[in-house]
Amino acid sequence: MIELTRIAEIRARRDEAFRLGTRIALVPTMGALHDGHITLVQKAATMADEVWASVFVNPTQFGPGEDFERYPRDLETDRARLAASGCTVLFAPTTAEMYPRPPAVALDVPTLSSSLCGAHRPGHFGGVALVVTKLLAICLPQVAVFGAKDWQQAAVVRRLVEDLNLPVSVHVAPTRREADGLAMSSRNSYLSRDDRRAATVLKRALDDGAAAVSAGERSAPTLERCLASRVATEPRARLHYAAAVDPDTLLPRDPVGPRVLLALAVHFGDTRLIDNCLVEVA
Ligand code: AMP
């Protein structure tokens, strides 16, 4: 695996790949890699000749008072994990390389950014859209792989790629979980031992919601109450939102359609965790 930090170096490598007909799959990340990220790398390897991963903690997607400064960074471990999982190019630019001056361009997908996390994190998906577009423009991969854990992010990226006719195929891989059901996340490292134990309530709430759908429940507000009431059984958890929405529009749909996305954001102390589950209704 080679590690590049400069856009010009990536471009040269991309030109070479283009000349040789090598297909690239890109896995964009913010580092502090866990097995969920590695699953994306492994999936990417089945979809192209080379897997490139980016590690960049993107400042433009963090709001004031969010965890940009304390976001976990461990490039040495990331490097070893990526090399061991078959990644061929690690792109780890500095902030100055990605943003030599404050960007004047703003990208927004307002229809998909107004609900769920977007309603509580103004500007977040604009920052995601900008950095993903830049990474795609820099690396020009044929395939880009994202995780379903960040469902709204994947929806924004898909729409961005479609509307801007970006020449890349977007693949969304399933959420990888710990043995007790907690979705893997770089932010899990923030959790105290008690909060880590309590955080399993997200998956249990989603399971309750999915079971309610299986039992015939079709009312979105009732499903939301079902999620929220399970979260409320955990005293350490503070619910941010519990939603049952259309998985494509991310907007409320009542009664639910043929597929419903159950989504949660829950605080444990200063740490905000998200999780979701797609349920086939029919
Ligand atoms: P992040 O580094 O958290 O920005 O995530 C980089 C990519 O990994 C995104 O596409 C995430 O959706 C994906 N990802 C994060 N956690 C998981 C997980 N537990 N399972 C699968 N993909 C994940």
Coordinates of C-alpha atoms and ligand atoms in Angstrom, one line a residue:
M1 CA 0.0 0.0 0.0
I2 CA 1.2 3.5 -0.7
E3 CA 0.3 6.5 1.2
L4 CA -0.2 9.9 -0.5
T5 CA -1.0 13.2 1.0
R6 CA -0.9 15.5 -2.1
I7 CA -3.7 15.9 -4.6
A8 CA -1.1 16.1 -7.4
E9 CA 0.3 12.7 -6.4
I10 CA -3.2 11.1 -6.4
R11 CA -3.9 12.6 -9.8
A12 CA -0.6 11.1 -11.2
R13 CA -1.6 7.7 -9.7
R14 CA -5.1 8.1 -11.2
D15 CA -3.7 8.9 -14.6
E16 CA -1.5 5.8 -14.5
A17 CA -4.5 3.7 -13.4
F18 CA -6.6 5.1 -16.2
R19 CA -3.8 4.4 -18.7
L20 CA -3.6 0.7 -17.5
G21 CA -7.4 0.3 -17.4
T22 CA -7.3 -0.3 -13.6
R23 CA -10.7 0.2 -12.0
I24 CA -10.6 2.0 -8.6
A25 CA -13.1 1.7 -5.7
L26 CA -12.8 4.5 -3.2
V27 CA -13.8 4.2 0.5
P28 CA -14.0 7.7 2.0
T29 CA -13.5 7.8 5.8
M30 CA -12.6 10.0 8.7
G31 CA -10.1 7.5 10.1
A32 CA -10.1 5.9 13.6
L33 CA -11.0 2.8 11.6
H34 CA -13.0 -0.1 12.9
D35 CA -14.2 -3.3 11.4
G36 CA -17.2 -1.5 9.8
H37 CA -14.8 0.5 7.7
I38 CA -12.8 -2.6 6.9
T39 CA -15.9 -4.3 5.7
L40 CA -16.3 -1.5 3.2
V41 CA -12.7 -2.0 2.0
Q42 CA -13.4 -5.7 1.6
K43 CA -16.6 -5.0 -0.3
A44 CA -14.8 -2.4 -2.5
A45 CA -12.1 -5.0 -3.3
T46 CA -14.8 -7.2 -4.9
M47 CA -16.0 -4.3 -7.1
A48 CA -12.8 -3.0 -8.6
D49 CA -9.1 -3.8 -9.3
E50 CA -7.8 -1.5 -6.6
V51 CA -9.2 -0.1 -3.4
W52 CA -8.3 3.4 -2.4
A53 CA -9.2 4.7 1.1
S54 CA -9.2 8.3 2.2
V55 CA -8.6 9.3 5.8
F56 CA -9.6 12.9 6.3
V57 CA -11.4 14.5 9.3
N58 CA -13.4 17.0 7.3
P59 CA -13.8 20.3 9.2
T60 CA -16.6 21.6 7.0
Q61 CA -19.0 18.9 8.2
F62 CA -18.6 19.7 11.9
G63 CA -20.7 22.5 13.4
P64 CA -19.6 24.9 16.2
G65 CA -19.4 23.0 19.5
E66 CA -19.3 19.6 17.8
D67 CA -16.4 17.2 18.3
F68 CA -14.0 18.2 15.4
E69 CA -11.1 18.8 17.8
R70 CA -11.6 15.7 19.9
Y71 CA -12.5 13.4 17.0
P72 CA -10.3 10.3 17.4
R73 CA -7.2 10.3 15.1
D74 CA -4.8 7.4 14.8
L75 CA -3.3 7.3 11.4
E76 CA -0.6 4.8 12.3
T77 CA -3.2 2.2 13.3
D78 CA -5.4 3.1 10.3
R79 CA -2.4 2.6 8.0
A80 CA -1.7 -0.9 9.3
R81 CA -5.4 -1.9 9.2
L82 CA -5.8 -0.7 5.6
A83 CA -2.6 -2.3 4.4
A84 CA -3.7 -5.6 6.0
S85 CA -7.2 -5.5 4.4
G86 CA -6.0 -5.1 0.8
C87 CA -6.2 -1.3 0.3
T88 CA -3.6 -0.2 -2.3
V89 CA -3.7 3.6 -1.9
L90 CA -4.2 5.5 1.3
F91 CA -5.0 9.2 0.6
A92 CA -4.5 11.2 3.8
P93 CA -4.4 14.9 2.9
T94 CA -3.9 17.7 5.4
T95 CA -6.7 20.3 5.9
A96 CA -4.6 22.8 4.0
E97 CA -4.3 20.5 1.0
M98 CA -8.1 20.0 0.8
Y99 CA -9.0 23.5 1.7
P100 CA -6.2 25.9 0.8
R101 CA -8.6 28.7 1.3
P102 CA -12.2 28.8 2.6
P103 CA -14.4 27.2 0.0
A104 CA -16.6 29.7 -1.9
V105 CA -18.7 26.8 -3.3
A106 CA -21.6 25.5 -1.2
L107 CA -23.4 22.3 -2.1
D108 CA -26.7 21.3 -0.6
V109 CA -29.3 18.7 -1.0
P110 CA -32.0 20.4 1.0
T111 CA -34.8 17.9 0.4
L112 CA -32.7 15.1 2.0
S113 CA -30.9 17.3 4.6
S114 CA -33.8 18.9 6.3
S115 CA -34.9 15.8 8.3
L116 CA -33.3 13.4 10.8
C117 CA -29.7 14.4 11.6
G118 CA -29.9 17.3 9.2
A119 CA -32.6 19.0 11.3
H120 CA -30.3 19.0 14.3
R121 CA -26.9 19.5 12.5
P122 CA -27.3 22.5 10.2
G123 CA -24.6 22.6 7.6
H124 CA -23.4 19.1 8.3
F125 CA -24.6 17.5 5.0
G126 CA -23.5 20.5 3.0
G127 CA -20.0 19.8 4.4
V128 CA -20.3 16.1 3.6
A129 CA -21.5 16.9 0.1
L130 CA -18.6 19.2 -0.5
V131 CA -15.9 16.9 0.8
V132 CA -17.3 13.8 -1.0
T133 CA -17.6 15.8 -4.3
K134 CA -14.0 16.9 -3.9
L135 CA -12.7 13.4 -3.1
L136 CA -14.6 12.0 -6.1
A137 CA -13.2 14.8 -8.3
I138 CA -9.7 14.2 -7.0
C139 CA -9.6 10.3 -7.2
L140 CA -12.1 9.8 -10.0
P141 CA -13.0 6.3 -8.9
Q142 CA -15.4 4.1 -10.8
V143 CA -17.0 2.9 -7.6
A144 CA -17.4 4.6 -4.2
V145 CA -18.5 2.6 -1.1
F146 CA -20.4 4.0 1.8
G147 CA -22.0 2.5 4.9
A148 CA -25.7 2.1 5.6
K149 CA -25.1 3.1 9.2
D150 CA -25.0 6.7 7.9
W151 CA -28.1 6.2 5.8
Q152 CA -28.9 9.9 5.4
Q153 CA -25.3 10.6 4.3
A154 CA -25.5 7.8 1.7
A155 CA -28.9 9.2 0.4
V156 CA -27.3 12.7 0.1
V157 CA -24.3 11.2 -1.8
R158 CA -26.5 9.2 -4.1
R159 CA -28.5 12.2 -5.0
L160 CA -25.5 14.4 -5.5
V161 CA -23.9 11.9 -7.8
E162 CA -27.2 11.6 -9.8
D163 CA -27.9 15.3 -10.1
L164 CA -24.3 16.3 -10.9
N165 CA -23.9 13.3 -13.3
L166 CA -20.7 12.3 -11.5
P167 CA -19.2 9.3 -13.3
V168 CA -19.2 6.9 -10.3
S169 CA -21.3 4.1 -9.1
V170 CA -22.3 4.4 -5.4
H171 CA -22.5 1.2 -3.3
V172 CA -24.0 1.2 0.2
A173 CA -22.8 -1.7 2.4
P174 CA -24.7 -3.0 5.5
T175 CA -23.9 -1.8 9.0
R176 CA -21.4 -3.9 10.9
R177 CA -22.2 -4.4 14.6
E178 CA -20.4 -5.5 17.8
A179 CA -21.5 -8.9 19.2
D180 CA -24.0 -7.2 21.4
G181 CA -25.6 -5.3 18.5
L182 CA -24.1 -1.9 18.9
A183 CA -23.3 -0.4 15.5
M184 CA -19.5 0.1 15.1
S185 CA -18.6 3.7 15.2
S186 CA -15.4 5.7 15.8
R187 CA -17.4 7.7 18.3
N188 CA -18.0 4.5 20.5
S189 CA -14.5 5.2 21.9
Y190 CA -15.9 8.2 23.7
L191 CA -18.3 6.1 25.8
S192 CA -17.6 5.3 29.4
R193 CA -18.0 1.7 30.4
D194 CA -21.5 2.3 31.7
D195 CA -22.5 4.2 28.6
R196 CA -21.0 1.5 26.4
R197 CA -23.2 -1.0 28.1
A198 CA -26.3 1.2 27.9
A199 CA -25.7 2.0 24.2
T200 CA -27.0 -1.4 23.2
V201 CA -30.5 0.1 23.7
L202 CA -30.4 1.6 20.2
K203 CA -30.3 -1.8 18.5
R204 CA -32.9 -3.2 21.0
A205 CA -35.2 -0.3 20.1
L206 CA -34.7 -0.8 16.4
D207 CA -35.5 -4.5 16.9
D208 CA -38.7 -3.6 18.8
G209 CA -39.7 -1.4 15.9
A210 CA -38.9 -4.1 13.3
A211 CA -40.9 -6.6 15.3
A212 CA -43.9 -4.2 15.5
V213 CA -43.8 -3.9 11.7
S214 CA -43.7 -7.7 11.4
A215 CA -46.7 -7.9 13.8
G216 CA -48.7 -5.6 11.5
E217 CA -48.1 -2.1 12.8
R218 CA -48.2 0.4 10.0
S219 CA -48.6 3.7 11.9
A220 CA -45.4 5.8 11.7
P221 CA -46.1 7.7 14.9
T222 CA -46.8 4.4 16.7
L223 CA -43.5 3.0 15.5
E224 CA -41.7 6.2 16.6
R225 CA -43.3 5.8 20.1
C226 CA -42.2 2.2 20.1
L227 CA -38.6 3.2 19.5
A228 CA -38.7 6.1 21.9
S229 CA -40.3 4.0 24.7
R230 CA -37.5 1.4 24.5
V231 CA -34.8 4.1 24.6
A232 CA -36.6 5.6 27.6
T233 CA -36.0 2.3 29.6
E234 CA -32.3 3.2 29.6
P235 CA -31.7 6.0 32.2
R236 CA -28.3 6.9 30.7
A237 CA -29.8 7.5 27.3
R238 CA -31.2 10.9 26.1
L239 CA -33.3 10.6 23.0
H240 CA -32.5 13.1 20.2
Y241 CA -34.9 11.7 17.7
A242 CA -36.8 8.5 16.9
A243 CA -38.1 8.4 13.4
A244 CA -40.0 6.1 11.1
V245 CA -39.6 7.6 7.6
D246 CA -39.6 6.8 3.9
P247 CA -36.1 5.4 3.2
D248 CA -35.8 7.3 -0.1
T249 CA -37.2 10.7 0.7
L250 CA -36.4 10.5 4.5
L251 CA -39.7 12.2 5.1
P252 CA -42.6 11.1 7.3
R253 CA -44.9 8.7 5.6
D254 CA -48.0 7.5 7.4
P255 CA -49.1 4.8 7.1
V256 CA -45.6 3.5 6.3
G257 CA -44.9 2.5 2.6
P258 CA -43.6 -0.8 1.4
R259 CA -40.3 -0.1 3.2
V260 CA -39.7 1.9 6.3
L261 CA -36.5 3.3 7.7
L262 CA -36.4 3.3 11.5
A263 CA -33.8 5.7 12.7
L264 CA -32.4 6.9 16.0
A265 CA -30.1 9.5 17.4
V266 CA -29.4 9.1 21.1
H267 CA -27.0 11.0 23.5
F268 CA -25.0 9.3 26.2
G269 CA -23.3 12.1 28.1
D270 CA -21.6 14.2 25.4
T271 CA -21.6 11.4 22.8
R272 CA -24.3 11.3 20.2
L273 CA -24.8 7.9 18.5
I274 CA -27.0 7.1 15.5
D275 CA -28.3 3.9 14.1
N276 CA -31.0 2.8 11.7
C277 CA -32.7 -0.3 10.3
L278 CA -34.5 -0.7 7.0
V279 CA -37.7 -2.8 7.3
E280 CA -39.5 -4.4 4.4
V281 CA -43.2 -4.0 5.2
A282 CA -44.9 -6.2 2.6
Ligands
AMP1 P1 -16.7 7.7 9.0 O1 -15.2 7.5 9.1 O2 -17.4 7.5 10.3 O3 -17.0 9.0 8.4 O4 -17.3 6.6 8.1 C1 -16.7 6.3 6.8 C2 -17.6 5.3 6.1 O5 -17.8 4.1 6.9 C3 -19.0 5.9 5.9 O6 -19.5 5.5 4.6 C4 -19.8 5.2 7.0 O7 -21.2 5.0 6.7 C5 -19.1 3.8 7.1 N1 -19.4 3.2 8.4 C6 -19.2 3.7 9.6 N2 -19.6 2.8 10.5 C7 -19.9 1.7 9.9 C8 -20.4 0.4 10.3 N3 -20.6 0.1 11.6 N4 -20.7 -0.5 9.3 C9 -20.5 -0.2 8.0 N5 -20.1 1.0 7.6 C10 -19.8 1.9 8.5

